[in-house]
């Protein structure tokens, strides 16, 4: 059972990576932001959906501003900044789910 769970977790991570590679970095925001918002709003979709939409827009805006400010006079791509911000959050969510299942 433990081996099957490990394979399932690895598969989920690989599928999320493939989704990001195909859809681009903005699709990654669509994967991470709703899970992070669920921690703040709970499972009620009346609150979760508008909060996740607003949080996703704010995250992309903040990533764009950071990308313009950090590498001045050049620019960092929004995808690089969202990967740097969202990658650790995604890993934390996956680890949190694994710990809760134990």
PDB file of N, CA and C in Angstrom:
ATOM      1  N   UNK A   1       0.832  -1.189   0.000  1.00  0.00           N
ATOM      2  CA  UNK A   1       0.000   0.000   0.000  1.00  0.00           C
ATOM      3  C   UNK A   1       0.876   1.252   0.000  1.00  0.00           C
ATOM      4  N   UNK A   2       1.950   1.235   0.786  1.00  0.00           N
ATOM      5  CA  UNK A   2       2.838   2.398   0.854  1.00  0.00           C
ATOM      6  C   UNK A   2       3.510   2.643  -0.495  1.00  0.00           C
ATOM      7  N   UNK A   3       3.884   1.569  -1.159  1.00  0.00           N
ATOM      8  CA  UNK A   3       4.532   1.711  -2.461  1.00  0.00           C
ATOM      9  C   UNK A   3       3.552   2.277  -3.490  1.00  0.00           C
ATOM     10  N   UNK A   4       2.306   1.839  -3.425  1.00  0.00           N
ATOM     11  CA  UNK A   4       1.292   2.351  -4.354  1.00  0.00           C
ATOM     12  C   UNK A   4       1.043   3.839  -4.118  1.00  0.00           C
ATOM     13  N   UNK A   5       1.019   4.252  -2.861  1.00  0.00           N
ATOM     14  CA  UNK A   5       0.837   5.672  -2.551  1.00  0.00           C
ATOM     15  C   UNK A   5       2.014   6.499  -3.047  1.00  0.00           C
ATOM     16  N   UNK A   6       3.217   5.959  -2.891  1.00  0.00           N
ATOM     17  CA  UNK A   6       4.402   6.676  -3.366  1.00  0.00           C
ATOM     18  C   UNK A   6       4.358   6.833  -4.885  1.00  0.00           C
ATOM     19  N   UNK A   7       3.963   5.774  -5.594  1.00  0.00           N
ATOM     20  CA  UNK A   7       3.848   5.861  -7.050  1.00  0.00           C
ATOM     21  C   UNK A   7       2.751   6.840  -7.456  1.00  0.00           C
ATOM     22  N   UNK A   8       1.644   6.835  -6.721  1.00  0.00           N
ATOM     23  CA  UNK A   8       0.549   7.769  -7.029  1.00  0.00           C
ATOM     24  C   UNK A   8       0.990   9.212  -6.803  1.00  0.00           C
ATOM     25  N   UNK A   9       1.720   9.461  -5.719  1.00  0.00           N
ATOM     26  CA  UNK A   9       2.211  10.816  -5.448  1.00  0.00           C
ATOM     27  C   UNK A   9       3.203  11.251  -6.521  1.00  0.00           C
ATOM     28  N   UNK A  10       4.098  10.353  -6.903  1.00  0.00           N
ATOM     29  CA  UNK A  10       5.062  10.681  -7.958  1.00  0.00           C
ATOM     30  C   UNK A  10       4.341  10.952  -9.278  1.00  0.00           C
ATOM     31  N   UNK A  11       3.317  10.167  -9.560  1.00  0.00           N
ATOM     32  CA  UNK A  11       2.538  10.391 -10.777  1.00  0.00           C
ATOM     33  C   UNK A  11       1.828  11.732 -10.771  1.00  0.00           C
ATOM     34  N   UNK A  12       1.269  12.104  -9.612  1.00  0.00           N
ATOM     35  CA  UNK A  12       0.584  13.396  -9.504  1.00  0.00           C
ATOM     36  C   UNK A  12       1.560  14.549  -9.709  1.00  0.00           C
ATOM     37  N   UNK A  13       2.748  14.421  -9.148  1.00  0.00           N
ATOM     38  CA  UNK A  13       3.754  15.474  -9.307  1.00  0.00           C
ATOM     39  C   UNK A  13       4.207  15.570 -10.761  1.00  0.00           C
ATOM     40  N   UNK A  14       4.403  14.426 -11.404  1.00  0.00           N
ATOM     41  CA  UNK A  14       4.802  14.437 -12.815  1.00  0.00           C
ATOM     42  C   UNK A  14       3.699  15.004 -13.707  1.00  0.00           C
ATOM     43  N   UNK A  15       2.441  14.682 -13.402  1.00  0.00           N
ATOM     44  CA  UNK A  15       1.339  15.231 -14.189  1.00  0.00           C
ATOM     45  C   UNK A  15       1.217  16.741 -14.001  1.00  0.00           C
ATOM     46  N   UNK A  16       1.440  17.215 -12.777  1.00  0.00           N
ATOM     47  CA  UNK A  16       1.410  18.664 -12.543  1.00  0.00           C
ATOM     48  C   UNK A  16       2.543  19.344 -13.305  1.00  0.00           C
ATOM     49  N   UNK A  17       3.713  18.718 -13.329  1.00  0.00           N
ATOM     50  CA  UNK A  17       4.834  19.264 -14.098  1.00  0.00           C
ATOM     51  C   UNK A  17       4.549  19.271 -15.589  1.00  0.00           C
ATOM     52  N   UNK A  18       3.938  18.197 -16.081  1.00  0.00           N
ATOM     53  CA  UNK A  18       3.593  18.139 -17.502  1.00  0.00           C
ATOM     54  C   UNK A  18       2.542  19.188 -17.855  1.00  0.00           C
ATOM     55  N   UNK A  19       1.585  19.387 -16.958  1.00  0.00           N
ATOM     56  CA  UNK A  19       0.569  20.413 -17.190  1.00  0.00           C
ATOM     57  C   UNK A  19       1.206  21.790 -17.274  1.00  0.00           C
ATOM     58  N   UNK A  20       2.150  22.047 -16.388  1.00  0.00           N
ATOM     59  CA  UNK A  20       2.845  23.330 -16.405  1.00  0.00           C
ATOM     60  C   UNK A  20       3.659  23.484 -17.683  1.00  0.00           C
ATOM     61  N   UNK A  21       4.301  22.403 -18.123  1.00  0.00           N
ATOM     62  CA  UNK A  21       5.108  22.474 -19.341  1.00  0.00           C
ATOM     63  C   UNK A  21       4.242  22.716 -20.575  1.00  0.00           C
ATOM     64  N   UNK A  22       3.060  22.119 -20.608  1.00  0.00           N
ATOM     65  CA  UNK A  22       2.196  22.261 -21.778  1.00  0.00           C
ATOM     66  C   UNK A  22       1.436  23.585 -21.758  1.00  0.00           C
ATOM     67  N   UNK A  23       0.834  23.899 -20.619  1.00  0.00           N
ATOM     68  CA  UNK A  23      -0.035  25.088 -20.532  1.00  0.00           C
ATOM     69  C   UNK A  23       0.730  26.353 -20.214  1.00  0.00           C
ATOM     70  N   UNK A  24       1.927  26.217 -19.721  1.00  0.00           N
ATOM     71  CA  UNK A  24       2.707  27.395 -19.374  1.00  0.00           C
ATOM     72  C   UNK A  24       2.620  27.710 -17.894  1.00  0.00           C
ATOM     73  N   UNK A  25       3.379  28.684 -17.473  1.00  0.00           N
ATOM     74  CA  UNK A  25       3.473  28.996 -16.045  1.00  0.00           C
ATOM     75  C   UNK A  25       2.196  29.567 -15.455  1.00  0.00           C
ATOM     76  N   UNK A  26       1.361  30.175 -16.271  1.00  0.00           N
ATOM     77  CA  UNK A  26       0.130  30.729 -15.731  1.00  0.00           C
ATOM     78  C   UNK A  26      -0.816  29.599 -15.335  1.00  0.00           C
ATOM     79  N   UNK A  27      -0.759  28.480 -16.037  1.00  0.00           N
ATOM     80  CA  UNK A  27      -1.540  27.312 -15.643  1.00  0.00           C
ATOM     81  C   UNK A  27      -1.111  26.770 -14.294  1.00  0.00           C
ATOM     82  N   UNK A  28       0.166  26.950 -13.968  1.00  0.00           N
ATOM     83  CA  UNK A  28       0.675  26.519 -12.669  1.00  0.00           C
ATOM     84  C   UNK A  28       0.005  27.297 -11.546  1.00  0.00           C
ATOM     85  N   UNK A  29      -0.274  28.555 -11.785  1.00  0.00           N
ATOM     86  CA  UNK A  29      -0.984  29.370 -10.795  1.00  0.00           C
ATOM     87  C   UNK A  29      -2.364  28.776 -10.555  1.00  0.00           C
ATOM     88  N   UNK A  30      -2.996  28.290 -11.611  1.00  0.00           N
ATOM     89  CA  UNK A  30      -4.303  27.651 -11.475  1.00  0.00           C
ATOM     90  C   UNK A  30      -4.263  26.353 -10.700  1.00  0.00           C
ATOM     91  N   UNK A  31      -3.104  25.726 -10.619  1.00  0.00           N
ATOM     92  CA  UNK A  31      -2.973  24.509  -9.823  1.00  0.00           C
ATOM     93  C   UNK A  31      -2.691  24.807  -8.358  1.00  0.00           C
ATOM     94  N   UNK A  32      -1.897  25.811  -8.089  1.00  0.00           N
ATOM     95  CA  UNK A  32      -1.435  26.068  -6.723  1.00  0.00           C
ATOM     96  C   UNK A  32      -2.376  26.976  -5.939  1.00  0.00           C
ATOM     97  N   UNK A  33      -2.846  28.034  -6.554  1.00  0.00           N
ATOM     98  CA  UNK A  33      -3.617  29.049  -5.824  1.00  0.00           C
ATOM     99  C   UNK A  33      -4.889  28.488  -5.191  1.00  0.00           C
ATOM    100  N   UNK A  34      -5.702  27.689  -5.885  1.00  0.00           N
ATOM    101  CA  UNK A  34      -6.908  27.187  -5.219  1.00  0.00           C
ATOM    102  C   UNK A  34      -6.614  26.327  -3.991  1.00  0.00           C
ATOM    103  N   UNK A  35      -5.538  25.551  -4.043  1.00  0.00           N
ATOM    104  CA  UNK A  35      -5.187  24.740  -2.876  1.00  0.00           C
ATOM    105  C   UNK A  35      -4.733  25.610  -1.717  1.00  0.00           C
ATOM    106  N   UNK A  36      -3.968  26.630  -2.014  1.00  0.00           N
ATOM    107  CA  UNK A  36      -3.531  27.536  -0.955  1.00  0.00           C
ATOM    108  C   UNK A  36      -4.717  28.320  -0.394  1.00  0.00           C
ATOM    109  N   UNK A  37      -5.639  28.718  -1.246  1.00  0.00           N
ATOM    110  CA  UNK A  37      -6.817  29.468  -0.782  1.00  0.00           C
ATOM    111  C   UNK A  37      -7.747  28.596   0.051  1.00  0.00           C
ATOM    112  N   UNK A  38      -7.786  27.321  -0.254  1.00  0.00           N
ATOM    113  CA  UNK A  38      -8.635  26.403   0.508  1.00  0.00           C
ATOM    114  C   UNK A  38      -8.228  26.371   1.980  1.00  0.00           C
ATOM    115  N   UNK A  39      -6.943  26.594   2.246  1.00  0.00           N
ATOM    116  CA  UNK A  39      -6.480  26.630   3.635  1.00  0.00           C
ATOM    117  C   UNK A  39      -7.058  27.828   4.379  1.00  0.00           C
ATOM    118  N   UNK A  40      -7.293  28.926   3.659  1.00  0.00           N
ATOM    119  CA  UNK A  40      -7.792  30.149   4.286  1.00  0.00           C
ATOM    120  C   UNK A  40      -9.314  30.218   4.339  1.00  0.00           C
ATOM    121  N   UNK A  41      -9.985  29.720   3.291  1.00  0.00           N
ATOM    122  CA  UNK A  41     -11.434  29.888   3.210  1.00  0.00           C
ATOM    123  C   UNK A  41     -12.218  28.648   3.588  1.00  0.00           C
ATOM    124  N   UNK A  42     -11.576  27.501   3.625  1.00  0.00           N
ATOM    125  CA  UNK A  42     -12.309  26.262   3.869  1.00  0.00           C
ATOM    126  C   UNK A  42     -12.796  25.674   2.552  1.00  0.00           C
ATOM    127  N   UNK A  43     -13.764  24.783   2.638  1.00  0.00           N
ATOM    128  CA  UNK A  43     -14.206  24.059   1.447  1.00  0.00           C
ATOM    129  C   UNK A  43     -15.466  24.630   0.813  1.00  0.00           C
ATOM    130  N   UNK A  44     -16.017  25.689   1.350  1.00  0.00           N
ATOM    131  CA  UNK A  44     -17.228  26.294   0.796  1.00  0.00           C
ATOM    132  C   UNK A  44     -16.882  27.020  -0.506  1.00  0.00           C
ATOM    133  N   UNK A  45     -17.400  26.509  -1.610  1.00  0.00           N
ATOM    134  CA  UNK A  45     -17.043  27.049  -2.924  1.00  0.00           C
ATOM    135  C   UNK A  45     -17.612  28.443  -3.172  1.00  0.00           C
ATOM    136  N   UNK A  46     -18.616  28.850  -2.409  1.00  0.00           N
ATOM    137  CA  UNK A  46     -19.120  30.217  -2.558  1.00  0.00           C
ATOM    138  C   UNK A  46     -18.049  31.225  -2.187  1.00  0.00           C
ATOM    139  N   UNK A  47     -17.173  30.868  -1.258  1.00  0.00           N
ATOM    140  CA  UNK A  47     -16.070  31.744  -0.857  1.00  0.00           C
ATOM    141  C   UNK A  47     -14.787  31.400  -1.596  1.00  0.00           C
ATOM    142  N   UNK A  48     -14.581  30.112  -1.837  1.00  0.00           N
ATOM    143  CA  UNK A  48     -13.321  29.654  -2.428  1.00  0.00           C
ATOM    144  C   UNK A  48     -13.129  30.166  -3.856  1.00  0.00           C
ATOM    145  N   UNK A  49     -14.142  30.075  -4.683  1.00  0.00           N
ATOM    146  CA  UNK A  49     -13.995  30.445  -6.090  1.00  0.00           C
ATOM    147  C   UNK A  49     -13.649  31.919  -6.287  1.00  0.00           C
ATOM    148  N   UNK A  50     -14.393  32.864  -5.696  1.00  0.00           N
ATOM    149  CA  UNK A  50     -13.991  34.266  -5.896  1.00  0.00           C
ATOM    150  C   UNK A  50     -12.662  34.607  -5.236  1.00  0.00           C
ATOM    151  N   UNK A  51     -12.396  33.995  -4.071  1.00  0.00           N
ATOM    152  CA  UNK A  51     -11.135  34.269  -3.392  1.00  0.00           C
ATOM    153  C   UNK A  51      -9.958  33.743  -4.203  1.00  0.00           C
ATOM    154  N   UNK A  52     -10.100  32.548  -4.786  1.00  0.00           N
ATOM    155  CA  UNK A  52      -9.020  31.981  -5.599  1.00  0.00           C
ATOM    156  C   UNK A  52      -8.800  32.805  -6.866  1.00  0.00           C
ATOM    157  N   UNK A  53      -9.870  33.293  -7.469  1.00  0.00           N
ATOM    158  CA  UNK A  53      -9.720  34.131  -8.665  1.00  0.00           C
ATOM    159  C   UNK A  53      -8.985  35.425  -8.331  1.00  0.00           C
ATOM    160  N   UNK A  54      -9.366  36.044  -7.240  1.00  0.00           N
ATOM    161  CA  UNK A  54      -8.710  37.287  -6.832  1.00  0.00           C
ATOM    162  C   UNK A  54      -7.257  37.038  -6.422  1.00  0.00           C
ATOM    163  N   UNK A  55      -7.021  35.954  -5.693  1.00  0.00           N
ATOM    164  CA  UNK A  55      -5.657  35.638  -5.259  1.00  0.00           C
ATOM    165  C   UNK A  55      -4.767  35.294  -6.449  1.00  0.00           C
ATOM    166  N   UNK A  56      -5.296  34.576  -7.436  1.00  0.00           N
ATOM    167  CA  UNK A  56      -4.517  34.261  -8.630  1.00  0.00           C
ATOM    168  C   UNK A  56      -4.137  35.506  -9.412  1.00  0.00           C
ATOM    169  N   UNK A  57      -5.092  36.420  -9.541  1.00  0.00           N
ATOM    170  CA  UNK A  57      -4.799  37.677 -10.238  1.00  0.00           C
ATOM    171  C   UNK A  57      -3.763  38.490  -9.476  1.00  0.00           C
ATOM    172  N   UNK A  58      -3.895  38.537  -8.157  1.00  0.00           N
ATOM    173  CA  UNK A  58      -2.922  39.283  -7.341  1.00  0.00           C
ATOM    174  C   UNK A  58      -1.540  38.646  -7.409  1.00  0.00           C
ATOM    175  N   UNK A  59      -1.496  37.311  -7.421  1.00  0.00           N
ATOM    176  CA  UNK A  59      -0.208  36.621  -7.511  1.00  0.00           C
ATOM    177  C   UNK A  59       0.479  36.925  -8.838  1.00  0.00           C
ATOM    178  N   UNK A  60      -0.263  36.884  -9.932  1.00  0.00           N
ATOM    179  CA  UNK A  60       0.344  37.187 -11.231  1.00  0.00           C
ATOM    180  C   UNK A  60       0.786  38.638 -11.319  1.00  0.00           C
ATOM    181  N   UNK A  61       0.004  39.537 -10.769  1.00  0.00           N
ATOM    182  CA  UNK A  61       0.391  40.948 -10.769  1.00  0.00           C
ATOM    183  C   UNK A  61       1.654  41.160  -9.940  1.00  0.00           C
ATOM    184  N   UNK A  62       1.701  40.540  -8.754  1.00  0.00           N
ATOM    185  CA  UNK A  62       2.886  40.663  -7.902  1.00  0.00           C
ATOM    186  C   UNK A  62       4.109  40.028  -8.564  1.00  0.00           C
ATOM    187  N   UNK A  63       3.921  38.890  -9.239  1.00  0.00           N
ATOM    188  CA  UNK A  63       5.036  38.240  -9.927  1.00  0.00           C
ATOM    189  C   UNK A  63       5.555  39.110 -11.066  1.00  0.00           C
ATOM    190  N   UNK A  64       4.656  39.765 -11.776  1.00  0.00           N
ATOM    191  CA  UNK A  64       5.079  40.655 -12.861  1.00  0.00           C
ATOM    192  C   UNK A  64       5.851  41.851 -12.314  1.00  0.00           C
ATOM    193  N   UNK A  65       5.356  42.445 -11.240  1.00  0.00           N
ATOM    194  CA  UNK A  65       6.049  43.589 -10.641  1.00  0.00           C
ATOM    195  C   UNK A  65       7.412  43.172 -10.104  1.00  0.00           C
ATOM    196  N   UNK A  66       7.473  42.020  -9.410  1.00  0.00           N
ATOM    197  CA  UNK A  66       8.764  41.536  -8.900  1.00  0.00           C
ATOM    198  C   UNK A  66       9.739  41.263 -10.039  1.00  0.00           C
ATOM    199  N   UNK A  67       9.248  40.655 -11.115  1.00  0.00           N
ATOM    200  CA  UNK A  67      10.105  40.371 -12.261  1.00  0.00           C
ATOM    201  C   UNK A  67      10.674  41.624 -12.894  1.00  0.00           C
ATOM    202  N   UNK A  68       9.916  42.700 -12.853  1.00  0.00           N
ATOM    203  CA  UNK A  68      10.401  43.965 -13.419  1.00  0.00           C
ATOM    204  C   UNK A  68      11.355  44.680 -12.470  1.00  0.00           C
ATOM    205  N   UNK A  69      11.154  44.524 -11.170  1.00  0.00           N
ATOM    206  CA  UNK A  69      11.987  45.239 -10.203  1.00  0.00           C
ATOM    207  C   UNK A  69      13.300  44.526  -9.891  1.00  0.00           C
ATOM    208  N   UNK A  70      13.281  43.213  -9.828  1.00  0.00           N
ATOM    209  CA  UNK A  70      14.465  42.456  -9.401  1.00  0.00           C
ATOM    210  C   UNK A  70      15.600  42.573 -10.413  1.00  0.00           C
ATOM    211  N   UNK A  71      15.300  42.398 -11.679  1.00  0.00           N
ATOM    212  CA  UNK A  71      16.347  42.328 -12.703  1.00  0.00           C
ATOM    213  C   UNK A  71      16.446  43.620 -13.506  1.00  0.00           C
ATOM    214  N   UNK A  72      16.211  44.715 -12.880  1.00  0.00           N
ATOM    215  CA  UNK A  72      16.233  46.003 -13.562  1.00  0.00           C
ATOM    216  C   UNK A  72      17.596  46.264 -14.178  1.00  0.00           C
ATOM    217  N   UNK A  73      17.792  46.720 -15.335  1.00  0.00           N
ATOM    218  CA  UNK A  73      16.874  47.248 -16.332  1.00  0.00           C
ATOM    219  C   UNK A  73      16.250  46.160 -17.201  1.00  0.00           C
ATOM    220  N   UNK A  74      16.667  44.919 -17.069  1.00  0.00           N
ATOM    221  CA  UNK A  74      16.044  43.836 -17.831  1.00  0.00           C
ATOM    222  C   UNK A  74      14.770  43.395 -17.095  1.00  0.00           C
ATOM    223  N   UNK A  75      14.176  42.305 -17.562  1.00  0.00           N
ATOM    224  CA  UNK A  75      12.975  41.772 -16.930  1.00  0.00           C
ATOM    225  C   UNK A  75      13.123  40.278 -16.732  1.00  0.00           C
ATOM    226  N   UNK A  76      12.533  39.776 -15.654  1.00  0.00           N
ATOM    227  CA  UNK A  76      12.376  38.340 -15.472  1.00  0.00           C
ATOM    228  C   UNK A  76      10.992  37.963 -15.967  1.00  0.00           C
ATOM    229  N   UNK A  77      10.900  36.821 -16.608  1.00  0.00           N
ATOM    230  CA  UNK A  77       9.613  36.344 -17.089  1.00  0.00           C
ATOM    231  C   UNK A  77       8.697  36.028 -15.905  1.00  0.00           C
ATOM    232  N   UNK A  78       7.417  36.232 -16.093  1.00  0.00           N
ATOM    233  CA  UNK A  78       6.442  35.950 -15.038  1.00  0.00           C
ATOM    234  C   UNK A  78       6.506  34.480 -14.633  1.00  0.00           C
ATOM    235  N   UNK A  79       6.761  33.605 -15.599  1.00  0.00           N
ATOM    236  CA  UNK A  79       6.837  32.175 -15.310  1.00  0.00           C
ATOM    237  C   UNK A  79       7.962  31.824 -14.360  1.00  0.00           C
ATOM    238  N   UNK A  80       9.081  32.505 -14.473  1.00  0.00           N
ATOM    239  CA  UNK A  80      10.208  32.256 -13.571  1.00  0.00           C
ATOM    240  C   UNK A  80       9.846  32.658 -12.155  1.00  0.00           C
ATOM    241  N   UNK A  81       9.233  33.810 -12.007  1.00  0.00           N
ATOM    242  CA  UNK A  81       8.872  34.293 -10.671  1.00  0.00           C
ATOM    243  C   UNK A  81       7.786  33.417 -10.060  1.00  0.00           C
ATOM    244  N   UNK A  82       6.777  33.025 -10.847  1.00  0.00           N
ATOM    245  CA  UNK A  82       5.731  32.162 -10.295  1.00  0.00           C
ATOM    246  C   UNK A  82       6.274  30.787  -9.938  1.00  0.00           C
ATOM    247  N   UNK A  83       7.241  30.293 -10.704  1.00  0.00           N
ATOM    248  CA  UNK A  83       7.853  29.007 -10.356  1.00  0.00           C
ATOM    249  C   UNK A  83       8.634  29.113  -9.055  1.00  0.00           C
ATOM    250  N   UNK A  84       9.346  30.222  -8.876  1.00  0.00           N
ATOM    251  CA  UNK A  84      10.101  30.409  -7.633  1.00  0.00           C
ATOM    252  C   UNK A  84       9.176  30.562  -6.429  1.00  0.00           C
ATOM    253  N   UNK A  85       8.040  31.205  -6.622  1.00  0.00           N
ATOM    254  CA  UNK A  85       7.090  31.377  -5.525  1.00  0.00           C
ATOM    255  C   UNK A  85       6.200  30.153  -5.337  1.00  0.00           C
ATOM    256  N   UNK A  86       5.721  29.585  -6.431  1.00  0.00           N
ATOM    257  CA  UNK A  86       4.745  28.505  -6.345  1.00  0.00           C
ATOM    258  C   UNK A  86       5.329  27.127  -6.138  1.00  0.00           C
ATOM    259  N   UNK A  87       6.558  26.908  -6.557  1.00  0.00           N
ATOM    260  CA  UNK A  87       7.181  25.592  -6.384  1.00  0.00           C
ATOM    261  C   UNK A  87       7.244  25.145  -4.941  1.00  0.00           C
ATOM    262  N   UNK A  88       7.805  25.959  -4.054  1.00  0.00           N
ATOM    263  CA  UNK A  88       7.832  25.561  -2.642  1.00  0.00           C
ATOM    264  C   UNK A  88       6.437  25.397  -2.032  1.00  0.00           C
ATOM    265  N   UNK A  89       5.493  26.212  -2.462  1.00  0.00           N
ATOM    266  CA  UNK A  89       4.124  26.077  -1.947  1.00  0.00           C
ATOM    267  C   UNK A  89       3.529  24.750  -2.392  1.00  0.00           C
ATOM    268  N   UNK A  90       3.745  24.375  -3.652  1.00  0.00           N
ATOM    269  CA  UNK A  90       3.234  23.110  -4.161  1.00  0.00           C
ATOM    270  C   UNK A  90       3.856  21.931  -3.417  1.00  0.00           C
ATOM    271  N   UNK A  91       5.159  21.983  -3.187  1.00  0.00           N
ATOM    272  CA  UNK A  91       5.826  20.912  -2.431  1.00  0.00           C
ATOM    273  C   UNK A  91       5.283  20.848  -1.015  1.00  0.00           C
ATOM    274  N   UNK A  92       5.041  22.000  -0.385  1.00  0.00           N
ATOM    275  CA  UNK A  92       4.497  22.032   0.967  1.00  0.00           C
ATOM    276  C   UNK A  92       3.098  21.417   1.010  1.00  0.00           C
ATOM    277  N   UNK A  93       2.273  21.713  -0.004  1.00  0.00           N
ATOM    278  CA  UNK A  93       0.920  21.152  -0.041  1.00  0.00           C
ATOM    279  C   UNK A  93       0.977  19.642  -0.183  1.00  0.00           C
ATOM    280  N   UNK A  94       1.851  19.143  -1.060  1.00  0.00           N
ATOM    281  CA  UNK A  94       1.973  17.695  -1.248  1.00  0.00           C
ATOM    282  C   UNK A  94       2.459  17.031   0.030  1.00  0.00           C
ATOM    283  N   UNK A  95       3.455  17.608   0.682  1.00  0.00           N
ATOM    284  CA  UNK A  95       3.974  17.030   1.930  1.00  0.00           C
ATOM    285  C   UNK A  95       2.937  17.089   3.036  1.00  0.00           C
ATOM    286  N   UNK A  96       2.172  18.165   3.086  1.00  0.00           N
ATOM    287  CA  UNK A  96       1.139  18.314   4.107  1.00  0.00           C
ATOM    288  C   UNK A  96       0.068  17.241   3.939  1.00  0.00           C
ATOM    289  N   UNK A  97      -0.303  16.955   2.696  1.00  0.00           N
ATOM    290  CA  UNK A  97      -1.292  15.916   2.432  1.00  0.00           C
ATOM    291  C   UNK A  97      -0.762  14.553   2.859  1.00  0.00           C
ATOM    292  N   UNK A  98       0.518  14.291   2.599  1.00  0.00           N
ATOM    293  CA  UNK A  98       1.103  13.004   2.976  1.00  0.00           C
ATOM    294  C   UNK A  98       1.142  12.851   4.483  1.00  0.00           C
ATOM    295  N   UNK A  99       1.495  13.912   5.205  1.00  0.00           N
ATOM    296  CA  UNK A  99       1.566  13.841   6.660  1.00  0.00           C
ATOM    297  C   UNK A  99       0.172  13.644   7.239  1.00  0.00           C
ATOM    298  N   UNK A 100      -0.840  14.302   6.672  1.00  0.00           N
ATOM    299  CA  UNK A 100      -2.197  14.179   7.181  1.00  0.00           C
ATOM    300  C   UNK A 100      -2.733  12.765   6.971  1.00  0.00           C
ATOM    301  N   UNK A 101      -2.305  12.080   5.906  1.00  0.00           N
ATOM    302  CA  UNK A 101      -2.777  10.729   5.635  1.00  0.00           C
ATOM    303  C   UNK A 101      -2.152   9.700   6.559  1.00  0.00           C
ATOM    304  N   UNK A 102      -1.021  10.031   7.165  1.00  0.00           N
ATOM    305  CA  UNK A 102      -0.363   9.068   8.050  1.00  0.00           C
ATOM    306  C   UNK A 102      -1.067   8.905   9.329  1.00  0.00           C
TER     307      UNK A 102
END
